[in-house]
């Protein structure tokens, strides 16, 4: 692709794997509420905002809760999740993620984070890369969550790049939809059935082939 100026990287599932912590925190909440929840159901929450995740988790039980109770449950889950984030260190990059960051910078490309998470800064600090990026777009930057393109458009704008000059790397189905909706090049990380609609797809972050994408 000619003219690529910047990469926008998703955080959870591309740079580090916090999905397990999200699962354990949601599972604890579900158990407390007596709502069935397992790892398979957790797959639906990949890349999905906190509120939408809770709605999906509660399913048919959603109607029995008031708005106040919903907000309390989101808060409770986030407390459990943030407790687990304390164990993250610079050793918790997904394989190939740290090398990808350095390779992008070495090629003179701008690099941003485009994540749905409101815990983005905490995770980046724990990984030791809070100062690495040219822009950070997270759950506080925009109101419309993925699959809306807003979180990526915000990142592109903050870097002074046009959408068509940006490559988005995503592990979530909704994230790939968001990148395509924003008019960006989409790189999917994960299985065909999840991210096969991206322009490029690799099984893991370590498999991403920059020569192929930038050719
Ligand atoms: P929080 P990403 C997403 O991050 C996660 O994949 C998703 O599981 C989570 O619900 C969402 O962030 C919101 O996270 O509760 O920390 O605000 O994949 O967009 O980097
Ligand atoms: Mg993700």
Short mmCIF file of C-alpha atoms and ligand atoms in Angstrom, two decimals:
data_model
loop_
_atom_site.label_atom_id
_atom_site.label_comp_id
_atom_site.label_asym_id
_atom_site.label_seq_id
_atom_site.Cartn_x
_atom_site.Cartn_y
_atom_site.Cartn_z
CA UNK A 1 0.00 0.00 0.00
CA UNK A 2 1.46 3.35 -1.05
CA UNK A 3 1.27 6.40 1.13
CA UNK A 4 0.77 4.79 4.53
CA UNK A 5 1.77 7.30 7.21
CA UNK A 6 0.52 5.80 10.45
CA UNK A 7 -0.54 2.67 12.31
CA UNK A 8 -3.33 2.60 14.89
CA UNK A 9 -3.06 -0.39 17.18
CA UNK A 10 -5.79 -1.91 19.29
CA UNK A 11 -4.57 -2.67 22.82
CA UNK A 12 -6.36 -5.68 24.33
CA UNK A 13 -5.71 -8.65 22.06
CA UNK A 14 -3.04 -7.03 19.86
CA UNK A 15 -0.40 -5.63 22.23
CA UNK A 16 -1.27 -7.46 25.44
CA UNK A 17 -3.77 -10.10 26.40
CA UNK A 18 -6.00 -8.66 29.07
CA UNK A 19 -8.96 -10.71 27.75
CA UNK A 20 -8.36 -13.32 30.46
CA UNK A 21 -8.59 -10.67 33.20
CA UNK A 22 -11.74 -9.22 31.64
CA UNK A 23 -13.17 -12.75 31.64
CA UNK A 24 -12.29 -13.48 35.28
CA UNK A 25 -13.75 -10.13 36.41
CA UNK A 26 -16.98 -10.59 34.43
CA UNK A 27 -17.21 -14.21 35.62
CA UNK A 28 -16.99 -13.13 39.25
CA UNK A 29 -19.74 -10.57 38.71
CA UNK A 30 -21.92 -13.09 36.84
CA UNK A 31 -21.50 -15.64 39.66
CA UNK A 32 -22.46 -13.02 42.23
CA UNK A 33 -25.57 -12.18 40.21
CA UNK A 34 -26.44 -15.84 39.54
CA UNK A 35 -26.21 -15.34 35.76
CA UNK A 36 -24.62 -18.13 33.67
CA UNK A 37 -21.40 -17.05 31.91
CA UNK A 38 -18.50 -19.00 30.43
CA UNK A 39 -15.44 -18.53 28.22
CA UNK A 40 -17.46 -19.04 25.07
CA UNK A 41 -19.89 -16.27 26.05
CA UNK A 42 -16.86 -14.12 26.89
CA UNK A 43 -15.74 -14.27 23.24
CA UNK A 44 -18.74 -12.06 22.36
CA UNK A 45 -17.28 -9.30 24.56
CA UNK A 46 -13.99 -8.97 22.64
CA UNK A 47 -13.44 -5.30 21.77
CA UNK A 48 -16.93 -4.40 23.05
CA UNK A 49 -17.45 -1.45 25.44
CA UNK A 50 -17.93 -2.06 29.16
CA UNK A 51 -21.62 -1.20 29.14
CA UNK A 52 -22.40 -3.26 26.03
CA UNK A 53 -20.40 -6.14 27.54
CA UNK A 54 -22.61 -6.10 30.64
CA UNK A 55 -25.76 -5.98 28.49
CA UNK A 56 -24.55 -9.01 26.52
CA UNK A 57 -23.59 -10.83 29.72
CA UNK A 58 -26.99 -10.23 31.34
CA UNK A 59 -28.94 -11.10 28.19
CA UNK A 60 -32.56 -11.85 29.10
CA UNK A 61 -31.84 -10.88 32.74
CA UNK A 62 -31.09 -7.26 31.79
CA UNK A 63 -34.69 -6.16 32.38
CA UNK A 64 -34.63 -6.98 36.07
CA UNK A 65 -32.01 -4.29 36.84
CA UNK A 66 -32.40 -0.53 37.30
CA UNK A 67 -30.03 1.95 35.66
CA UNK A 68 -28.40 2.54 39.04
CA UNK A 69 -27.79 -1.19 39.50
CA UNK A 70 -26.30 -1.44 36.00
CA UNK A 71 -23.85 1.37 36.77
CA UNK A 72 -22.94 -0.30 40.09
CA UNK A 73 -22.25 -3.62 38.34
CA UNK A 74 -20.04 -1.92 35.71
CA UNK A 75 -18.13 -0.33 38.56
CA UNK A 76 -17.85 -3.56 40.54
CA UNK A 77 -16.50 -5.47 37.53
CA UNK A 78 -14.02 -2.68 36.80
CA UNK A 79 -12.77 -2.85 40.40
CA UNK A 80 -12.08 -6.59 40.05
CA UNK A 81 -10.39 -5.97 36.68
CA UNK A 82 -8.20 -3.15 37.97
CA UNK A 83 -7.05 -5.34 40.88
CA UNK A 84 -5.79 -7.86 38.28
CA UNK A 85 -4.10 -5.14 36.18
CA UNK A 86 -1.71 -4.60 39.10
CA UNK A 87 0.02 -7.85 38.14
CA UNK A 88 0.84 -6.68 34.57
CA UNK A 89 4.51 -5.88 33.87
CA UNK A 90 6.74 -5.22 30.85
CA UNK A 91 6.89 -9.02 30.44
CA UNK A 92 3.23 -9.11 29.42
CA UNK A 93 3.49 -8.11 25.78
CA UNK A 94 1.89 -10.57 23.40
CA UNK A 95 4.62 -12.33 21.36
CA UNK A 96 5.88 -10.00 18.62
CA UNK A 97 4.10 -6.90 19.97
CA UNK A 98 7.12 -5.07 21.34
CA UNK A 99 9.08 -5.83 18.15
CA UNK A 100 6.18 -4.57 16.03
CA UNK A 101 6.18 -1.22 17.86
CA UNK A 102 9.91 -0.78 17.30
CA UNK A 103 9.70 -1.86 13.64
CA UNK A 104 6.97 0.71 12.94
CA UNK A 105 9.00 3.53 14.50
CA UNK A 106 12.14 2.37 12.67
CA UNK A 107 10.25 2.76 9.39
CA UNK A 108 9.39 6.35 10.30
CA UNK A 109 5.68 5.67 10.74
CA UNK A 110 3.51 7.35 13.35
CA UNK A 111 1.97 4.99 15.87
CA UNK A 112 -1.21 5.42 17.92
CA UNK A 113 -3.39 3.37 20.24
CA UNK A 114 -7.07 2.96 19.36
CA UNK A 115 -8.75 1.10 22.22
CA UNK A 116 -12.26 0.88 23.63
CA UNK A 117 -10.84 0.58 27.12
CA UNK A 118 -11.06 3.28 29.80
CA UNK A 119 -8.14 1.51 31.47
CA UNK A 120 -5.83 2.10 28.49
CA UNK A 121 -3.44 4.48 30.30
CA UNK A 122 -3.09 2.12 33.27
CA UNK A 123 -2.26 -0.83 31.00
CA UNK A 124 0.25 1.22 28.96
CA UNK A 125 1.91 2.43 32.15
CA UNK A 126 2.17 -1.13 33.51
CA UNK A 127 3.74 -2.24 30.21
CA UNK A 128 6.16 0.72 30.37
CA UNK A 129 5.09 2.26 27.04
CA UNK A 130 2.86 5.17 28.11
CA UNK A 131 5.24 7.65 26.39
CA UNK A 132 5.84 5.64 23.23
CA UNK A 133 2.85 6.71 21.13
CA UNK A 134 2.19 9.72 18.89
CA UNK A 135 -1.47 9.63 19.96
CA UNK A 136 -3.70 7.68 22.33
CA UNK A 137 -7.38 7.29 21.58
CA UNK A 138 -9.27 5.34 24.24
CA UNK A 139 -12.65 4.84 25.89
CA UNK A 140 -12.60 8.46 27.06
CA UNK A 141 -11.79 9.99 23.66
CA UNK A 142 -15.12 9.36 21.92
CA UNK A 143 -18.68 8.49 22.87
CA UNK A 144 -19.53 6.08 20.05
CA UNK A 145 -17.78 2.73 20.62
CA UNK A 146 -16.58 0.25 17.96
CA UNK A 147 -18.05 -0.77 15.46
CA UNK A 148 -18.35 3.02 14.98
CA UNK A 149 -15.08 4.31 13.47
CA UNK A 150 -14.83 7.25 15.91
CA UNK A 151 -12.02 5.91 18.12
CA UNK A 152 -9.78 5.40 15.06
CA UNK A 153 -10.77 8.69 13.39
CA UNK A 154 -9.86 10.48 16.63
CA UNK A 155 -6.43 8.80 16.60
CA UNK A 156 -5.82 9.65 12.92
CA UNK A 157 -6.77 13.27 13.48
CA UNK A 158 -4.52 13.52 16.55
CA UNK A 159 -1.59 12.31 14.42
CA UNK A 160 -2.43 14.65 11.54
CA UNK A 161 -3.02 11.69 9.21
CA UNK A 162 -5.85 11.14 6.75
CA UNK A 163 -7.93 7.97 7.32
CA UNK A 164 -6.72 6.44 4.03
CA UNK A 165 -3.12 6.85 5.20
CA UNK A 166 -3.80 4.77 8.32
CA UNK A 167 -3.51 1.05 8.99
CA UNK A 168 -5.56 -0.30 11.91
CA UNK A 169 -4.52 -3.53 13.65
CA UNK A 170 -7.43 -5.22 15.46
CA UNK A 171 -8.30 -8.57 17.06
CA UNK A 172 -12.06 -7.96 17.32
CA UNK A 173 -14.77 -8.40 14.72
CA UNK A 174 -16.29 -5.03 15.71
CA UNK A 175 -12.87 -3.36 15.53
CA UNK A 176 -12.30 -4.49 11.94
CA UNK A 177 -15.78 -3.20 11.02
CA UNK A 178 -14.87 0.13 12.67
CA UNK A 179 -11.60 0.40 10.71
CA UNK A 180 -13.34 -0.33 7.39
CA UNK A 181 -16.12 2.14 8.24
CA UNK A 182 -13.43 4.78 8.82
CA UNK A 183 -11.94 4.20 5.37
CA UNK A 184 -8.71 2.76 6.78
CA UNK A 185 -6.64 -0.29 5.89
CA UNK A 186 -7.70 -3.07 8.27
CA UNK A 187 -5.32 -5.74 9.56
CA UNK A 188 -7.03 -8.52 11.50
CA UNK A 189 -5.27 -10.61 14.14
CA UNK A 190 -7.04 -13.90 14.77
CA UNK A 191 -9.07 -16.57 13.00
CA UNK A 192 -10.77 -16.13 9.62
CA UNK A 193 -14.26 -16.40 11.15
CA UNK A 194 -13.51 -13.45 13.45
CA UNK A 195 -11.40 -11.04 11.39
CA UNK A 196 -11.56 -12.48 7.86
CA UNK A 197 -13.27 -9.29 6.65
CA UNK A 198 -10.01 -7.30 7.13
CA UNK A 199 -7.78 -6.39 4.15
CA UNK A 200 -4.97 -8.47 5.68
CA UNK A 201 -5.26 -11.24 8.28
CA UNK A 202 -2.63 -12.92 10.44
CA UNK A 203 -3.08 -15.58 13.12
CA UNK A 204 -1.17 -13.64 15.79
CA UNK A 205 0.57 -10.29 16.30
CA UNK A 206 3.91 -12.07 15.79
CA UNK A 207 2.83 -13.11 12.27
CA UNK A 208 2.15 -9.55 11.03
CA UNK A 209 4.20 -8.99 7.86
CA UNK A 210 4.90 -5.26 7.48
CA UNK A 211 6.57 -5.78 4.07
CA UNK A 212 3.35 -7.31 2.78
CA UNK A 213 1.13 -4.54 4.19
CA UNK A 214 3.39 -1.68 3.06
CA UNK A 215 4.34 -3.17 -0.35
P1 LIG B 1 -12.76 -1.17 29.95
P2 LIG B 1 -9.66 -3.02 23.09
C1 LIG B 1 -11.59 -3.48 24.91
O1 LIG B 1 -10.26 -3.10 24.61
C2 LIG B 1 -11.66 -4.92 25.38
O2 LIG B 1 -11.32 -5.80 24.32
C3 LIG B 1 -13.06 -5.23 25.85
O3 LIG B 1 -13.12 -6.56 26.33
C4 LIG B 1 -13.45 -4.25 26.98
O4 LIG B 1 -14.78 -4.48 27.41
C5 LIG B 1 -13.30 -2.83 26.44
O5 LIG B 1 -11.99 -2.60 25.98
C6 LIG B 1 -13.63 -1.79 27.50
O6 LIG B 1 -12.66 -1.90 28.52
O7 LIG B 1 -13.80 -1.86 30.75
O8 LIG B 1 -11.36 -1.34 30.48
O9 LIG B 1 -13.10 0.28 29.68
O10 LIG B 1 -9.66 -4.41 22.57
O11 LIG B 1 -10.53 -2.05 22.31
O12 LIG B 1 -8.24 -2.49 23.34
MG1 LIG B 2 -8.97 -5.82 21.12
#
